[in-house]
XYZ file of C-alpha atoms in Angstrom:
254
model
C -28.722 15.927 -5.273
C -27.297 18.249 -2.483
C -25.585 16.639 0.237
C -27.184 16.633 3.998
C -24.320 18.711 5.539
C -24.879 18.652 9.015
C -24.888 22.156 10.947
C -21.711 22.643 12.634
C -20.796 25.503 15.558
C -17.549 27.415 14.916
C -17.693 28.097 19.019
C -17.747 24.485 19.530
C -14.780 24.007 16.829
C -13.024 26.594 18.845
C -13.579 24.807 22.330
C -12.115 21.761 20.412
C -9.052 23.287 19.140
C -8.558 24.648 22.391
C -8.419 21.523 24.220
C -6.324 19.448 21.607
C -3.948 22.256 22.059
C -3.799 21.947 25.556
C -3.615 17.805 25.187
C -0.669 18.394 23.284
C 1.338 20.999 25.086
C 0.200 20.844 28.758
C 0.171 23.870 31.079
C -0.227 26.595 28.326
C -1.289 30.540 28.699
C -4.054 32.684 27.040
C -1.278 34.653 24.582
C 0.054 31.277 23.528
C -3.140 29.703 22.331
C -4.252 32.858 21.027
C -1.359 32.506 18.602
C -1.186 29.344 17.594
C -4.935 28.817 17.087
C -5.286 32.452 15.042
C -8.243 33.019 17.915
C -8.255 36.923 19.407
C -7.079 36.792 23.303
C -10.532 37.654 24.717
C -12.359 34.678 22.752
C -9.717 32.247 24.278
C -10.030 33.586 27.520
C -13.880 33.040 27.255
C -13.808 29.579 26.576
C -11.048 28.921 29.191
C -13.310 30.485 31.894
C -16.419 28.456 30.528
C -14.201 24.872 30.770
C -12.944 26.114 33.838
C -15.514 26.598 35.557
C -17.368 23.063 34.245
C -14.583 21.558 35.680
C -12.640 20.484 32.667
C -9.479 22.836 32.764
C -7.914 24.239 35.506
C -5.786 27.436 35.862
C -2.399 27.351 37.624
C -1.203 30.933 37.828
C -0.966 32.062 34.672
C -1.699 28.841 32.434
C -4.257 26.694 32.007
C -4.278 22.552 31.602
C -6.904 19.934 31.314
C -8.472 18.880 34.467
C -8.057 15.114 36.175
C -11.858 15.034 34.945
C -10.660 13.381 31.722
C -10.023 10.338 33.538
C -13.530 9.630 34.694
C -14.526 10.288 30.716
C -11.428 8.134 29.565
C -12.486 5.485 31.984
C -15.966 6.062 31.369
C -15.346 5.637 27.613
C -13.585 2.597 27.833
C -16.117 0.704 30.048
C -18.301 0.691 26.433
C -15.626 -1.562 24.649
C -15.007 -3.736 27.862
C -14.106 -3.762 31.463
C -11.153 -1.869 32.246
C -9.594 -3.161 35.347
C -9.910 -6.388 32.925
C -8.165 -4.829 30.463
C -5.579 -3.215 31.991
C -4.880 -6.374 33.919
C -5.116 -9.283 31.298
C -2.608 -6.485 28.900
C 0.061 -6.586 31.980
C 0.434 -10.318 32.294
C 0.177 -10.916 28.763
C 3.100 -8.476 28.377
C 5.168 -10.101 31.218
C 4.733 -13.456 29.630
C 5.875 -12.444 26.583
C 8.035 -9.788 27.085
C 6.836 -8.089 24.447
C 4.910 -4.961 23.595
C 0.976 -5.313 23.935
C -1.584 -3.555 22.934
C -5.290 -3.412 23.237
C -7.519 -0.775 20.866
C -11.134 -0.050 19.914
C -13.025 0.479 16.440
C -13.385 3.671 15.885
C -14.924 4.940 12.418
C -12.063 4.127 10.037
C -9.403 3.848 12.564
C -8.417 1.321 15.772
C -7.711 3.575 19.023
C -5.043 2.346 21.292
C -6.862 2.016 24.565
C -4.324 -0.042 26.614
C -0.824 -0.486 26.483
C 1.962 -2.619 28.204
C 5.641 -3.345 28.104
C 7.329 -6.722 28.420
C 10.785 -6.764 29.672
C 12.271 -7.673 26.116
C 10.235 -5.432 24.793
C 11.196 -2.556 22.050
C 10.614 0.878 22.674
C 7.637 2.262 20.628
C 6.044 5.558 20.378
C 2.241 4.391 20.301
C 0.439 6.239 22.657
C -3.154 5.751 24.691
C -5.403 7.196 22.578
C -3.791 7.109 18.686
C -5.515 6.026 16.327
C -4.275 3.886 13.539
C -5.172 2.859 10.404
C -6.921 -0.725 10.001
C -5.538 -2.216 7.323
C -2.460 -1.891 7.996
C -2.058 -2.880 12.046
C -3.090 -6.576 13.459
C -5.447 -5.129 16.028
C -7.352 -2.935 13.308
C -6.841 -6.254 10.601
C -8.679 -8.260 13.229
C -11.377 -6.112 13.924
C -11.447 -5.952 9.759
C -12.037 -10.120 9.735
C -14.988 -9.694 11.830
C -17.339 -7.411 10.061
C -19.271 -7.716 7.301
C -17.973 -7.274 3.582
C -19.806 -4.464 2.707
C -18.523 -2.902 5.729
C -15.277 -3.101 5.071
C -15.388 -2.033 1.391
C -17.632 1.192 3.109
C -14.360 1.679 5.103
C -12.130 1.638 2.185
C -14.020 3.737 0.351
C -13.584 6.639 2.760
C -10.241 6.305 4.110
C -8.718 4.315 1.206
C -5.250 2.129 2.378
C -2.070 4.550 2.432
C 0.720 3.165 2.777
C 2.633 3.373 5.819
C 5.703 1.004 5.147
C 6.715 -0.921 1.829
C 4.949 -3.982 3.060
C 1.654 -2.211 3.860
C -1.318 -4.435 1.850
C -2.244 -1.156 -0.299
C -4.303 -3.623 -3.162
C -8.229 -3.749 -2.391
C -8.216 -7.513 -3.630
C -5.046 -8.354 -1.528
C -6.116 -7.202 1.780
C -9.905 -9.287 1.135
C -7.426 -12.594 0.566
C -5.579 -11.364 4.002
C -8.535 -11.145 5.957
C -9.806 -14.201 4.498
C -6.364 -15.925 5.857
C -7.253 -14.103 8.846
C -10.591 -15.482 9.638
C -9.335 -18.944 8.767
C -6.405 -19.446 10.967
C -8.025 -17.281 14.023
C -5.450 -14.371 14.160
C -4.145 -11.256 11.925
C -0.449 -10.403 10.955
C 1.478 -7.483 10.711
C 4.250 -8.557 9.148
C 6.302 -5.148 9.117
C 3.515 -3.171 7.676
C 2.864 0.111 10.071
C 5.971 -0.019 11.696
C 9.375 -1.212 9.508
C 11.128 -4.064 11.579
C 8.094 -4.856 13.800
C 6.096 -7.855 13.507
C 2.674 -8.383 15.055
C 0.098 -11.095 15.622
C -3.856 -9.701 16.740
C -7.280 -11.179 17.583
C -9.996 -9.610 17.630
C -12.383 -9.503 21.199
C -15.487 -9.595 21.080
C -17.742 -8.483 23.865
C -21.760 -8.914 23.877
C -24.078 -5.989 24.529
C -21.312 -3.508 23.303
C -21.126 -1.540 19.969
C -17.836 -1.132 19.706
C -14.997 -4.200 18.266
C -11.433 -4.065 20.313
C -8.848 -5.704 19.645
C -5.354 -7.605 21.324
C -1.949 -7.491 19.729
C 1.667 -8.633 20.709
C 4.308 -6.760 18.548
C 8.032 -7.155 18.475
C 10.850 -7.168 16.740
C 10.601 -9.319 13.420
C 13.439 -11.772 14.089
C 11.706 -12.552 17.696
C 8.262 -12.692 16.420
C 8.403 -15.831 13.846
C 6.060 -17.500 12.215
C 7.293 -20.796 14.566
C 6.880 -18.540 17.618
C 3.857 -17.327 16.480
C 1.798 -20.564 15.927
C 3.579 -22.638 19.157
C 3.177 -20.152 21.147
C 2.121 -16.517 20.718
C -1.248 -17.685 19.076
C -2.704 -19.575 21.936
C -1.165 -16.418 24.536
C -3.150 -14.330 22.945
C -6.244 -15.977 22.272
C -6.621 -17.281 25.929
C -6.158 -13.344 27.092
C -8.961 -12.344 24.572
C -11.616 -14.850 25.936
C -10.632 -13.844 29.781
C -11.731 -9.973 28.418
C -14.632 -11.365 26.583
C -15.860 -13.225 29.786
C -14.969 -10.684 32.506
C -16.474 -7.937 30.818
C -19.377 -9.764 30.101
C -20.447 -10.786 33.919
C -18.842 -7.053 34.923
């Protein structure tokens, strides 16, 4: 039987392109984008003037970069996985009492999006980025966000994005990650234990919000010989679990 391919619009595609590209480079000029997207000058141009004038890029002399718009979407966005102010708050102080790096991310598809981050100052410098998306399996926000669905769910996710490994310590085994997120549910919290990033160890929970579609998810990472398993269960685990419920609540009564 023929797959149901949905109709897509190479204009749109273009549009896309053109504002990944200027996500990724900043102020940039008709002849550059022309170039590195393989688009002719005047098509560019076109869809600069359209975005431009809907408010979503502005031109600065010569160049063109995304408008402050993106904000209200980005904040706009966020407000569907839970309140933001929340958020960004509860990551801050969680952060300063731990010194650590923390992190809070969204379910999206087969990936966890990085939607909040904050520094400690003990804290390691890491290149995640607002707005990355990771792989689940393989992270302790995305593994528990993974502990909370259903089965089938999971194994649907699996089956489409598989589990590449990212470090030699990423679960890569179908069977083996099923007996982690069992582990997971049981003890209340997921572990990285060096398996996106080598040397850095993190513990997640999972937050979960009613009336939203979307699971996020809280992490603490750090460097492995700071984030033990003693440190973990004496201390870390009840950090971050306290944090969680003062999203789940806040957002709930927002």
């Amino acid at each position: 039987m023929a797959r149901n391919i949905p109709r897509q619009v190479d204009s749109a595609r273009k549009t896309c392109r053109i504002i990944n590209m200027l996500q990724e480079q900043g102020c940039v000029g008709v002849t550059e984008l022309a170039n590195e997207l393989n688009i002719s000058k005047s098509t560019v141009h076109g869809h600069l003037a359209t975005l431009t004038d809907e408010g979503l890029v502005v031109k600065e002399n010569h160049t063109y970069r995304l408008s402050l718009q993106f904000l209200r979407i980005a904040e706009s966005v966020k407000s569907g996985v839970a309140d933001p102010d929340t958020v960004r708050e509860q990551v801050r102080e969680l952060a300063d009492e731990t010194g650590e790096v923390v992190h809070f991310g969204a379910k999206e598809g087969g990936h966890v999006v990085y939607c909040e981050k904050d520094r400690g100052d003990s804290a390691v410098q890491t290149v995640s980025k607002i707005g990355e998306r990771m792989p689940l399996h393989s992270t302790s926000l995305g593994k528990g966000i993974l502990a909370e669905l259903p089965r089938n769910e999971v194994d649907q996710i699996i089956q489409e994005h598989g589990l590449p490994e990212r470090t030699p310590n990423t679960i890569t085994d179908v069977e083996d990650l099923n007996h982690e997120l069992d582990k997971t549910s049981s003890r209340g919290y997921s572990i990285d234990d060096e398996e996106n990033i080598p040397g850095v160890r993190c513990i997640g929970v999972a937050v979960n919000v009613p009336g939203t579609e979307t699971m996020g998810a809280l992490s603490i990472s750090g460097p492995s010989r700071r984030m033990t398993d003693e440190r973990i269960t004496n201390d870390l685990q009840e950090q971050i679990a306290q944090t969680a419920n003062v999203i789940e609540v806040n957002s709930l009564y927002s």
